[in-house]
XYZ file of C-alpha atoms in Angstrom:
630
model
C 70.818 73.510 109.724
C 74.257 74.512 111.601
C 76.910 71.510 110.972
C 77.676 68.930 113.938
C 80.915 69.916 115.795
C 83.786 67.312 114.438
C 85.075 65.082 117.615
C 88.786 66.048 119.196
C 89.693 62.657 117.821
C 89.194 64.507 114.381
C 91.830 66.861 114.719
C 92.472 70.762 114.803
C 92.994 73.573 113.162
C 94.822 77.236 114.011
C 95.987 80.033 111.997
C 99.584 81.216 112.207
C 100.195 84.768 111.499
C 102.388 87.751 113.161
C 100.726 90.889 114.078
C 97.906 92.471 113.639
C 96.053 92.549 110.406
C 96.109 96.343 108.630
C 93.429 97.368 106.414
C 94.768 97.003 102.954
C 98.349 95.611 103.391
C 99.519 92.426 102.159
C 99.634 89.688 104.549
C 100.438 86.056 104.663
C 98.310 83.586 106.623
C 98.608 79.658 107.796
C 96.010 77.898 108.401
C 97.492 74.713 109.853
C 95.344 71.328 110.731
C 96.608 68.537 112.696
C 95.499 64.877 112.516
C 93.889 63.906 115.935
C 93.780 60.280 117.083
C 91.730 58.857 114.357
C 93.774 60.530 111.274
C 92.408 61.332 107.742
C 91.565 58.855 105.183
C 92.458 59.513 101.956
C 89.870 61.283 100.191
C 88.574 63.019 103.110
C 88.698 67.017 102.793
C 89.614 69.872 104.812
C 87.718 73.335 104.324
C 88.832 76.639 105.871
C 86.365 79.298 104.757
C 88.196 83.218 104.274
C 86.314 86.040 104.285
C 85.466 87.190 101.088
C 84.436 90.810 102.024
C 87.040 92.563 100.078
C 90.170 90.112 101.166
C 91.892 88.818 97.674
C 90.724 86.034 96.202
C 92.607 82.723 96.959
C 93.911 81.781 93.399
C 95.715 77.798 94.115
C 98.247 75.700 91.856
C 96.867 75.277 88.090
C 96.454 71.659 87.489
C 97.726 70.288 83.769
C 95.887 67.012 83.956
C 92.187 65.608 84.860
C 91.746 65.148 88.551
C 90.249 62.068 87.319
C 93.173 60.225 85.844
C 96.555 62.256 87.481
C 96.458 62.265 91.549
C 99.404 62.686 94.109
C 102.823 62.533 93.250
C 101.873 62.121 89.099
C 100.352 65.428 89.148
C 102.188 68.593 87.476
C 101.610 72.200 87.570
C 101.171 74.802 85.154
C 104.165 77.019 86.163
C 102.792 80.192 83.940
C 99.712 80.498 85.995
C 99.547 83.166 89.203
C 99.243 81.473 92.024
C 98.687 82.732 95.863
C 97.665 79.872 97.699
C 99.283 76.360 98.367
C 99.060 73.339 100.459
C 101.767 71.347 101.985
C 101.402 68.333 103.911
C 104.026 66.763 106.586
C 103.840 62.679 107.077
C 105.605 59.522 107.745
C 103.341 58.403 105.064
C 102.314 59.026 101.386
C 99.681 60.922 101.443
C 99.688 64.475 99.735
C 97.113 67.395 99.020
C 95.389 69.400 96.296
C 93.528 72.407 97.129
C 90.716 73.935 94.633
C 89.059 77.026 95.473
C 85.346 78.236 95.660
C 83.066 81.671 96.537
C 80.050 80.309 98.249
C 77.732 80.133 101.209
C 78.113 77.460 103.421
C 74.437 76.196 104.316
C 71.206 78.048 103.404
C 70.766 78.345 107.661
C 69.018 81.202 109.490
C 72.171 81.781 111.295
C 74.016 83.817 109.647
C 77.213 83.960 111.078
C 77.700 80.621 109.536
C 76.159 80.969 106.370
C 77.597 84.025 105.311
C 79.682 84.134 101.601
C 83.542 83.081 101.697
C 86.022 82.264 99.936
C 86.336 78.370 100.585
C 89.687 76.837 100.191
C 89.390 72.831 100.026
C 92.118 70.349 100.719
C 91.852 67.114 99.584
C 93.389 64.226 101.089
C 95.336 62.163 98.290
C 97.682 59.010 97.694
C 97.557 57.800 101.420
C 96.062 58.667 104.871
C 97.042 61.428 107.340
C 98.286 59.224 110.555
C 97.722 60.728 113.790
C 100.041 63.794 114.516
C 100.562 64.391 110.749
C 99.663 68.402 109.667
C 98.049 69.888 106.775
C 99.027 73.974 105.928
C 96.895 76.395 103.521
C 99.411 79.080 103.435
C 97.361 81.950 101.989
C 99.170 84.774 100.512
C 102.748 82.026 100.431
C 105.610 84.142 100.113
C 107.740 81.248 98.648
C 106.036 82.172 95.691
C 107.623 84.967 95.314
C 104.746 87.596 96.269
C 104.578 89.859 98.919
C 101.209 88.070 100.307
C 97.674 88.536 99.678
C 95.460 92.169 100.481
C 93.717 92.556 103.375
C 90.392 93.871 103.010
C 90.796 98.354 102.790
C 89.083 98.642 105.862
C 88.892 97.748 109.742
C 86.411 95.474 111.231
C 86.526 93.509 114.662
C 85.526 90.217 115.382
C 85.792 88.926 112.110
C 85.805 84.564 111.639
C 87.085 82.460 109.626
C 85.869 78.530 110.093
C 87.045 75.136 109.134
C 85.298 72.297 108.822
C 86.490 68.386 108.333
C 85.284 64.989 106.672
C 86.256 61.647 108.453
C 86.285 60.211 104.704
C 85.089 61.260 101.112
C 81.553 59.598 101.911
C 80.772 61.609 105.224
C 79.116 64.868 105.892
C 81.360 67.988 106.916
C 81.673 68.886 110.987
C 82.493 72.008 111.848
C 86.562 71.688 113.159
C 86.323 73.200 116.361
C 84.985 76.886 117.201
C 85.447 79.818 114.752
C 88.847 81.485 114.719
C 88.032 85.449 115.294
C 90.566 88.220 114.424
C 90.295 92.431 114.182
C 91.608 93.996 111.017
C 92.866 97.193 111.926
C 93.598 100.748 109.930
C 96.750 101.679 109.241
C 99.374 104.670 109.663
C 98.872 108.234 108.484
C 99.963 108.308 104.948
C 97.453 110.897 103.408
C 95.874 113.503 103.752
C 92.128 114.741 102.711
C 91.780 118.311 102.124
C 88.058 120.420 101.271
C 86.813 123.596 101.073
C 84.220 125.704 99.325
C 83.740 124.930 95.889
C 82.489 128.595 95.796
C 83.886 131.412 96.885
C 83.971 135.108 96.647
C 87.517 135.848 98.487
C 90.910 135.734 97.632
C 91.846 133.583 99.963
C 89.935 130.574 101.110
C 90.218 128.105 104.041
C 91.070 124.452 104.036
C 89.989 122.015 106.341
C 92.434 118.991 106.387
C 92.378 115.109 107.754
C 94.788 112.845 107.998
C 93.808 109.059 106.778
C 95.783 105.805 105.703
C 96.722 104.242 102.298
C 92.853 103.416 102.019
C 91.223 106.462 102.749
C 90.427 105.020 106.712
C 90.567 107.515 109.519
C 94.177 106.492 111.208
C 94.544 105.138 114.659
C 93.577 108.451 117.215
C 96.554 110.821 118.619
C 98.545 110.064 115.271
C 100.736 113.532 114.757
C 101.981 114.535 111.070
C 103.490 117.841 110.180
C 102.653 118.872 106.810
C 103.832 122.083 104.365
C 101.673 123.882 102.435
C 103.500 126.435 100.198
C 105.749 128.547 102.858
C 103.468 127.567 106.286
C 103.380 124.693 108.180
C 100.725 122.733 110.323
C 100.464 119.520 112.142
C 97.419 117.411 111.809
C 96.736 114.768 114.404
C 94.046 111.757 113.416
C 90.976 111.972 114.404
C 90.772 115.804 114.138
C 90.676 118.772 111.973
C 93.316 121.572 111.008
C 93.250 124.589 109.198
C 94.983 126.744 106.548
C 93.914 129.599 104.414
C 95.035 129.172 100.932
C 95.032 131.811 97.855
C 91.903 130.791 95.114
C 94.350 131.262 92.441
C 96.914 128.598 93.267
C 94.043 125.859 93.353
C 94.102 122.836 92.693
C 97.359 122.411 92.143
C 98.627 123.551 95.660
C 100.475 120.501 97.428
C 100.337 119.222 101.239
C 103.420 117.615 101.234
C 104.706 115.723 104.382
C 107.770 117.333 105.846
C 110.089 114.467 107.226
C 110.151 112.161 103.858
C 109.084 114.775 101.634
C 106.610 113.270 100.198
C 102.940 114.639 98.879
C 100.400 113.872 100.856
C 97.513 115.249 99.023
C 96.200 118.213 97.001
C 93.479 120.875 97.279
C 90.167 120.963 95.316
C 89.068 123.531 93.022
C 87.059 126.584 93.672
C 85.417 128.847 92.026
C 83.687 132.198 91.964
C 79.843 133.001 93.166
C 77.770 133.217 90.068
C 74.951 135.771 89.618
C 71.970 133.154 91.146
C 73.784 133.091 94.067
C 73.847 129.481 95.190
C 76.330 127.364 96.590
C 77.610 123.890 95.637
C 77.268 121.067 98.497
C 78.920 117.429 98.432
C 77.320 114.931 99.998
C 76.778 111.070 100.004
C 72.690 109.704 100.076
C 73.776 105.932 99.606
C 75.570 103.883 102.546
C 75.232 101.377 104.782
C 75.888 100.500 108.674
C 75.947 97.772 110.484
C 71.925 97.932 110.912
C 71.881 96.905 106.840
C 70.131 93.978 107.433
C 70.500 91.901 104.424
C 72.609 88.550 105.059
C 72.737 89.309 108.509
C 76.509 88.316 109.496
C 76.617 88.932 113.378
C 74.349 88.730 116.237
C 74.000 92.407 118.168
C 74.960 92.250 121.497
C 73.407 95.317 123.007
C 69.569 94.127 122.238
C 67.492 91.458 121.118
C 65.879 91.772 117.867
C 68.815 93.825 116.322
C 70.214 93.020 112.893
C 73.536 93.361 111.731
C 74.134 93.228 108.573
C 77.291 92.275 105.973
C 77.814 96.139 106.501
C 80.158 97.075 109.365
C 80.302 100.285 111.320
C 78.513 101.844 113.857
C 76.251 105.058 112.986
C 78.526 106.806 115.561
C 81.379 105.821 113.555
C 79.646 106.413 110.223
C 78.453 109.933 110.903
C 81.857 111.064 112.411
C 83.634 109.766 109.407
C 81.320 111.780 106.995
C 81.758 114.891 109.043
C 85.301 114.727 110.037
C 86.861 112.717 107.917
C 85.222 112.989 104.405
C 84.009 116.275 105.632
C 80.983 116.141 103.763
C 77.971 118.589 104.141
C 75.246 116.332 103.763
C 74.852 112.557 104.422
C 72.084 109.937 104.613
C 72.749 106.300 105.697
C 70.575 104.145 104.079
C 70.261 100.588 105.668
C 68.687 98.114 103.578
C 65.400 97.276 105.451
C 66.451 99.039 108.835
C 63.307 100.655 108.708
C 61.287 97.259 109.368
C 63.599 96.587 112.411
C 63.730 97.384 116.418
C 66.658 99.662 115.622
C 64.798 101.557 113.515
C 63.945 104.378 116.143
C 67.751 104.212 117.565
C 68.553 105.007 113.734
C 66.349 107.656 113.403
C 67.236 109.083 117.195
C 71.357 109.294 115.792
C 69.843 111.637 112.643
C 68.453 114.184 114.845
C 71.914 113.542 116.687
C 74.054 114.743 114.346
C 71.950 117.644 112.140
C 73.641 120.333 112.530
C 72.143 123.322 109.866
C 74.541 125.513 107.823
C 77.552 122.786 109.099
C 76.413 118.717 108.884
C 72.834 118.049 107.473
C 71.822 114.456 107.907
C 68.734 112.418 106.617
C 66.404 109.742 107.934
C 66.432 107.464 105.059
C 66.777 103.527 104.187
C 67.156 101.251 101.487
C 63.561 99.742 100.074
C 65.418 96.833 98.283
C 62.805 94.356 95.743
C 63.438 92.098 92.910
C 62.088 95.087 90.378
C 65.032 97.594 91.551
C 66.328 99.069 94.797
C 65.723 102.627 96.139
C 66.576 104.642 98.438
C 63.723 106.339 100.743
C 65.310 109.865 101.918
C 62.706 111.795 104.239
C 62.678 115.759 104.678
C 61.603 115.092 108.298
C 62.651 113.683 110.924
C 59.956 112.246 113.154
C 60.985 109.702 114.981
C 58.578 106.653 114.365
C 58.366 102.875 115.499
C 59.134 100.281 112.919
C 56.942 100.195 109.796
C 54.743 96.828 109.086
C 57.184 94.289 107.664
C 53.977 92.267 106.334
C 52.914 95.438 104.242
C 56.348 96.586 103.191
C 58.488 93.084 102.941
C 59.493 92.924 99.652
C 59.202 96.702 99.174
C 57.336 96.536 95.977
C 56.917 99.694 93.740
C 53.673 100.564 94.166
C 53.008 99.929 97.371
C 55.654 102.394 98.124
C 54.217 104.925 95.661
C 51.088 104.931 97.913
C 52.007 105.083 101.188
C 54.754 107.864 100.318
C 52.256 109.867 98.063
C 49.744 110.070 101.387
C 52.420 110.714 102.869
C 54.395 113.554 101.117
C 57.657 114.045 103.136
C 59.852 111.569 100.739
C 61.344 111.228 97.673
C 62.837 107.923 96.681
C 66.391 107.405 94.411
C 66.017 104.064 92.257
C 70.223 103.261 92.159
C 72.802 100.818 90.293
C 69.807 100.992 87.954
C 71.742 98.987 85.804
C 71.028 96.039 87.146
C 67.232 95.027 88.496
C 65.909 98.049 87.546
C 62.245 97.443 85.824
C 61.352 101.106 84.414
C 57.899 100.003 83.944
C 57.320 100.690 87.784
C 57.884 104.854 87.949
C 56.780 107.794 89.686
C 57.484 111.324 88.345
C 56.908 112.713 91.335
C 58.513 111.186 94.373
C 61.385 109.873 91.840
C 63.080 113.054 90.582
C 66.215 111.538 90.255
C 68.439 108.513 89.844
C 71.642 107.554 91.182
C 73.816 106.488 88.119
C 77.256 105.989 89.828
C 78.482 104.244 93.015
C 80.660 101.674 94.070
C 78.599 99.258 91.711
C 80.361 101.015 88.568
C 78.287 103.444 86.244
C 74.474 102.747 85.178
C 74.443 105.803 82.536
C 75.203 104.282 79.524
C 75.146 100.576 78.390
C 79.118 101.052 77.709
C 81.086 98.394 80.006
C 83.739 101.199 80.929
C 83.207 101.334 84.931
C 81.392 98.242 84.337
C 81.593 94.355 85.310
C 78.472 93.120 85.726
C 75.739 91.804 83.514
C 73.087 94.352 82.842
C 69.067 93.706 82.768
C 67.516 94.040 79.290
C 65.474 97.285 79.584
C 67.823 98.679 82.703
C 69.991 101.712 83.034
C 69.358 105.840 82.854
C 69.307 105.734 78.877
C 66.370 102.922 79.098
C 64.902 105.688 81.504
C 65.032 108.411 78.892
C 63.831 106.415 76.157
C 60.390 105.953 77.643
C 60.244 109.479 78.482
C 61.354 109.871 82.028
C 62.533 112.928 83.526
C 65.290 112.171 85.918
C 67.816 113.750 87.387
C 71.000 112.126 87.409
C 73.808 111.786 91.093
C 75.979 109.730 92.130
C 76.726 108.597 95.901
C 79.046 105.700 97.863
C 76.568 102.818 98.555
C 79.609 102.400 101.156
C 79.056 99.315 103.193
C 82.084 99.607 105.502
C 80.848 102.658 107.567
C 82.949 105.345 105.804
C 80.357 107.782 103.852
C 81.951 109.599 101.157
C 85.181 107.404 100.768
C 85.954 107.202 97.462
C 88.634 104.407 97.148
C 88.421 101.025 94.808
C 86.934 97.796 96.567
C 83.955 98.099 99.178
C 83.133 94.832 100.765
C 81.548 92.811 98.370
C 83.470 91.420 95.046
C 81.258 92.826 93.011
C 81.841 96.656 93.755
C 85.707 96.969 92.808
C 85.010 100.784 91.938
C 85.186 103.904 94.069
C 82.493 105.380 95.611
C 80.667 108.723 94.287
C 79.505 111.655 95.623
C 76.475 114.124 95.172
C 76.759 117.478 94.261
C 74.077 119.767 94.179
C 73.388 123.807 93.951
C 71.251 125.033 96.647
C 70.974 128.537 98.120
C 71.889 127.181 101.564
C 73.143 124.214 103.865
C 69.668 122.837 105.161
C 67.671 119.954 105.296
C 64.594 121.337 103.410
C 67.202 123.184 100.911
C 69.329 120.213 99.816
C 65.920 118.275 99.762
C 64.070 120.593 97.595
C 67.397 121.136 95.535
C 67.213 116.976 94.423
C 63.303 117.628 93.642
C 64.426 120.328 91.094
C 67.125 118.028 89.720
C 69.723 120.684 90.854
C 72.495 117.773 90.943
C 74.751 115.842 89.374
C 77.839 113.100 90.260
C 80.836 112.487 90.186
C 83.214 109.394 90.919
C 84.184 110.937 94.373
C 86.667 113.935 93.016
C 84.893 117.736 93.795
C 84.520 118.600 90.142
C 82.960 121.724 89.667
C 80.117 122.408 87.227
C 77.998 124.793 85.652
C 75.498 123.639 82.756
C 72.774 125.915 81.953
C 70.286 127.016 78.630
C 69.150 130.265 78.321
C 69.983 130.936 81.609
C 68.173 127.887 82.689
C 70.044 125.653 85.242
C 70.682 121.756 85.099
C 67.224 119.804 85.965
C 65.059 122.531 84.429
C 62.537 122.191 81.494
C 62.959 124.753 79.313
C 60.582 126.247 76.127
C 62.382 128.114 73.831
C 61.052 129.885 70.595
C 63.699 128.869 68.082
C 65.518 125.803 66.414
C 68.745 126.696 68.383
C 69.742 127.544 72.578
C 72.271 129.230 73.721
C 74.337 126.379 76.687
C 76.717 127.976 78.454
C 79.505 125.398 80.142
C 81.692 125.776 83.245
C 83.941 123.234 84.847
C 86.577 123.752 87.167
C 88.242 120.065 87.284
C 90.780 118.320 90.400
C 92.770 117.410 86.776
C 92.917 118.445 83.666
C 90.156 117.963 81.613
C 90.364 114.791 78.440
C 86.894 115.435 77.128
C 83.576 117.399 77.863
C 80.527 115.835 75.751
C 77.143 117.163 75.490
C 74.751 114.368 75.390
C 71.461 114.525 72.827
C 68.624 112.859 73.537
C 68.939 111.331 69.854
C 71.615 110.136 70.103
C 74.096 112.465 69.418
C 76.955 113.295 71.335
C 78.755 117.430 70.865
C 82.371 117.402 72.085
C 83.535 120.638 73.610
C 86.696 121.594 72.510
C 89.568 121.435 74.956
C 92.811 123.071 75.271
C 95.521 120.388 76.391
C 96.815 120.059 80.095
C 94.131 122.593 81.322
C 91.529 121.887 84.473
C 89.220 124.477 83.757
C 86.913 125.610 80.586
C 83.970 127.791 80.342
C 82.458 128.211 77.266
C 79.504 129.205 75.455
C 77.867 127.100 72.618
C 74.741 126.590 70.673
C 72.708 123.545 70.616
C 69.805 121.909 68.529
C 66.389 122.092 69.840
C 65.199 118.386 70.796
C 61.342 118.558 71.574
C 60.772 116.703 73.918
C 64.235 115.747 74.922
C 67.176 116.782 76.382
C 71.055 117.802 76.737
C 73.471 116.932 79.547
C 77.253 116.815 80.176
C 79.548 113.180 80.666
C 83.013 114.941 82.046
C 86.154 113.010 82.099
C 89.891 113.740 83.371
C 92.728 112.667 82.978
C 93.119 110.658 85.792
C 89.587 108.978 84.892
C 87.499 111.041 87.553
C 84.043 111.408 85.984
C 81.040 113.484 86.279
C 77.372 113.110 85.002
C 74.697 116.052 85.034
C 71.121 116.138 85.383
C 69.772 117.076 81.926
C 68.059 119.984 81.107
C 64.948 119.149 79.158
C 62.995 120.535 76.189
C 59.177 120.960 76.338
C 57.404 119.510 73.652
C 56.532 115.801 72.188
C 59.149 114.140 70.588
């Protein structure tokens, strides 16, 4: 049901605020209502509904006493408690206000634009009515306080609503007060830079492709100019576009792009290192985000045709791809809208993958996200025929095995079970099509039950090790599940409250940049992830690469370790299938190690590396397994 419109004789509401809002900042917002003809009784409320899509949560006045027994001018504040958000109220009268604070949907509804999540801040009419005239402010972010306001969400959106809604007195039903007020948020200035370039390389001297985004890793408003230094050259980097510079191997990662009129560093290069004797290259990519064509809680009607979804996502594939090429400046990508695949822009989604593949330079998959109460996966196809929506009757719900059969038959798909965590039922598995997992994203880590990089409750049974215990052998990655149309961001707080972390990225060894190579390259559990930085590493036994299954003659192999970190390196651990856990010794302050060990046999199990830095950047391999029973 969609709430009756309030009569003028109701009142009004509008929100006060200068400028533009910028992606991340700190802003300051009223939301003022005035009293129409027939006022407000006491006891009537007024509701203004905030987005809650990564926008800081309203936090109002701590109350000392019972709302039951202290009201208007008896009640007192805690003083010690942070506060954000107040309400003020200007009368001839008595009446004051109380405001309380609340993350909900507004009406189960099948529109839903108006049922979407918020943060609901509700005034309550106290201690005398509202005459006509008399006005009621939310000030969100109040600055009287003694803040500097409340974050924007870290990334820009148009068309965004907030809505109010008014009762005539505590007994009646809520109208909707007046038409939803829209706003853009909007990225900011240049203030960063991104740099890449190879993780492997042969030369000396090595070139690094640079782009210019804000505080929140966004791509800057096009035809922005920077000049930046880099050692004893200079270059100028406009947004939107790419530049250039060769830098020497040896300097990395500690060479500095440092921006010449304040001085300040912008950003720094990523580590390389040199080819090893298979030959094979190491490619970043991100397997795990979202457009606006994710089609869970649906937020906005599409404009352009009928029957389109959009979803709590935002971002158009245009938008998204471009990003992941020239902004991220990734090598591999696949946008995975939940359920896109059962909707009539499922062909135009498959049409803007054949768009921008581009072998050896951009490789892009047709994939979605099969979402079901037993776990979510992602579907990522080596094709890329484009085919009409799949039967929403047979795949609604996307459960386990009926996706095991049809992509069996159909043999050109693998699937990545992710946050696996959470919903993850390990009961439903298939060796074959599910060669690895995705144990890091925005959601926080699923690799161990340990609650660092973790908020969230966990499902008895859940998570990689739960995986491994009943015998499973996955690979392990890491991608975004980005829903704000920037694959391969890695910066804290996505859209929804309950991914605060940064997104990840997927590394993987393959012998060259195409579609079938990074494909096959996940089948042989070639991979591993990180939390977004380009750590570098090398895990093998007896010559025997991460994801293999190895048979050796002896109680003891011979692991060989390389990492080449964007930090210095706190601890390298080698992780037993039973349980035990070999620390590599470090020497202090240093990025890189590469060292050569010996490790216990485990039939039927398994070693892999859990990296940290200093600056908390992680990485995860796949394992390398042991033949055998255990």
């Amino acid at each position: 049901m969609i709430l009756e419109k309030a009569p003028a004789s109701l009142g009004s509401m509008e929100m006060l605020h200068e400028g533009p809002f910028v992606a991340g900042a700190l802003t300051s917002v009223v939301f003022k209502y005035t009293a129409g003809a027939d006022g407000l009784q006491s006891g009537a409320k007024v509701r203004v509904g905030v987005p809650n899509t990564g926008w800081e949560m309203p936090v109002p006045p701590q109350q000392r006493y019972w709302d039951e027994l202290v009201q208007g001018t008896d009640r007192r504040i805690a003083p010690f408690h942070p506060t954000n958000t107040t309400v003020s109220v200007t009368t001839q009268g008595s009446a004051k206000a109380v405001i309380t604070v609340m993350e909900r949907m507004l009406v189960p509804d099948e529109d839903p634009a108006f049922a979407y999540w918020r943060w609901w801040i509700t005034a309550t009419v106290e201690g005398g009515d509202l005459a006509p005239g008399d006005t009621l402010s939310i000030v969100y972010g109040d600055r009287k306080l003694g803040i500097d306001g409340v974050q924007v969400q870290s990334f820009p959106e148009d068309h965004i609503n907030v809505t109010a809604y008014v009762q005539k007195d505590a007994q009646s039903e809520f109208l909707a007060l007046g038409e939803p007020i829209y706003f853009d948020v909007v990225s900011g200035p240049a203030s960063r830079v991104n740099i890449v370039m190879p993780s492997v390389s042969e030369s000396d001297t090595v070139t690094a492709k640079i782009s210019l985004t804000d505080a929140s890793h966004c791509k800057p408003q096009a035809g922005e100019a920077v000049v930046l230094s880099v050692g004893d050259d200079t270059l100028q980097c406009i947004a939107g576009t790419h530049a250039e510079v060769n830098l020497p191997v040896a300097q990395l990662p500690s060479t500095k792009f440092v921006e010449v009129s304040s001085g300040t560093t912008w950003g720094y290069a990523n580590p390389t290192v040199a080819p090893a004797s298979d030959g094979l290259n190491l490619y970043w990519g991100d397997l795990h985000a979202q457009s606006e064509h994710h089609v869970m809680h649906s937020q906005k009607k599409d404009f352009r045709q009928q029957g389109w979804s959009k979803g709590i996502s935002c971002g158009t594939l245009d938008e998204c791809y471009q990003y992941g090429r020239e902004v991220s400046m990734l090598d591999f990508v696949a946008m995975t809208d939940q359920g896109a695949c059962l909707t009539a822009a499922w062909e135009y989604c498959q049409q803007k993958v054949r768009e921008y593949h581009d072998p050896g330079k951009f490789v892009t998959f047709k994939a979605y996200e099969a979402g079901a109460p037993t776990g979510h996966r992602n579907v990522i196809y080596v094709t890329d025929t484009i085919e009409p929506p799949m039967d929403a009757k047979k795949f609604n719900g996307f459960h386990p095995p009926v996706l095991y059969d049809y992509y069996r038959e159909r043999g050109d798909a693998l699937m990545i079970p992710h946050h696996v965590k959470t919903w993850t039922d390990w009961s439903f598995h298939d060796p074959e099509l599910e060669p690895v997992m995705e144990v890091y994203s925005c959601w926080g880590q699923s690799e161990s039950p340990s609650r660092e990089m973790w908020n969230k409750g966990m499902t008895p049974g859940a998570g990689a090790w739960n995986a491994y215990a009943r015998g499973y052998r996955m690979g392990m990655m890491a991608s975004s599940d980005n829903h704000v149309g920037m694959p391969g961001r890695s910066f804290p707080g996505d859209r929804q409250a309950h991914t605060p972390f940064k997104g990840g990225l997927c590394a993987v060894w393959a012998d060259e940049l195409g579609r079938e190579n990074i494909y096959n390259t996940l089948k042989a559990r070639r991979c591993y992830g990180t939390t977004g930085a380009r750590i570098v590493v090398r895990f093998s036994i007896d010559g025997k690469p991460m994801g293999s299954s190895v048979a050796p003659q002896g109680e003891t192999v011979n692991a060989e370790i390389e990492i080449a970190g964007s930090d210095a390196l706190r601890s390298v651990e080698v992780i037993a299938s039973d349980g035990t856990v070999h620390k590599v010794e470090l020497e202090r302050n240093l990025d890189r190690v590469h060292q050569k060990i010996t490790l216990p046999v485990l039939a039927g199990g398994f070693h892999y590396l859990r990296i940290a830095q200093v600056d908390n950047e992680r990485a995860w391999t796949s394992p390398i397994f042991f033949e055998g029973q255990q």
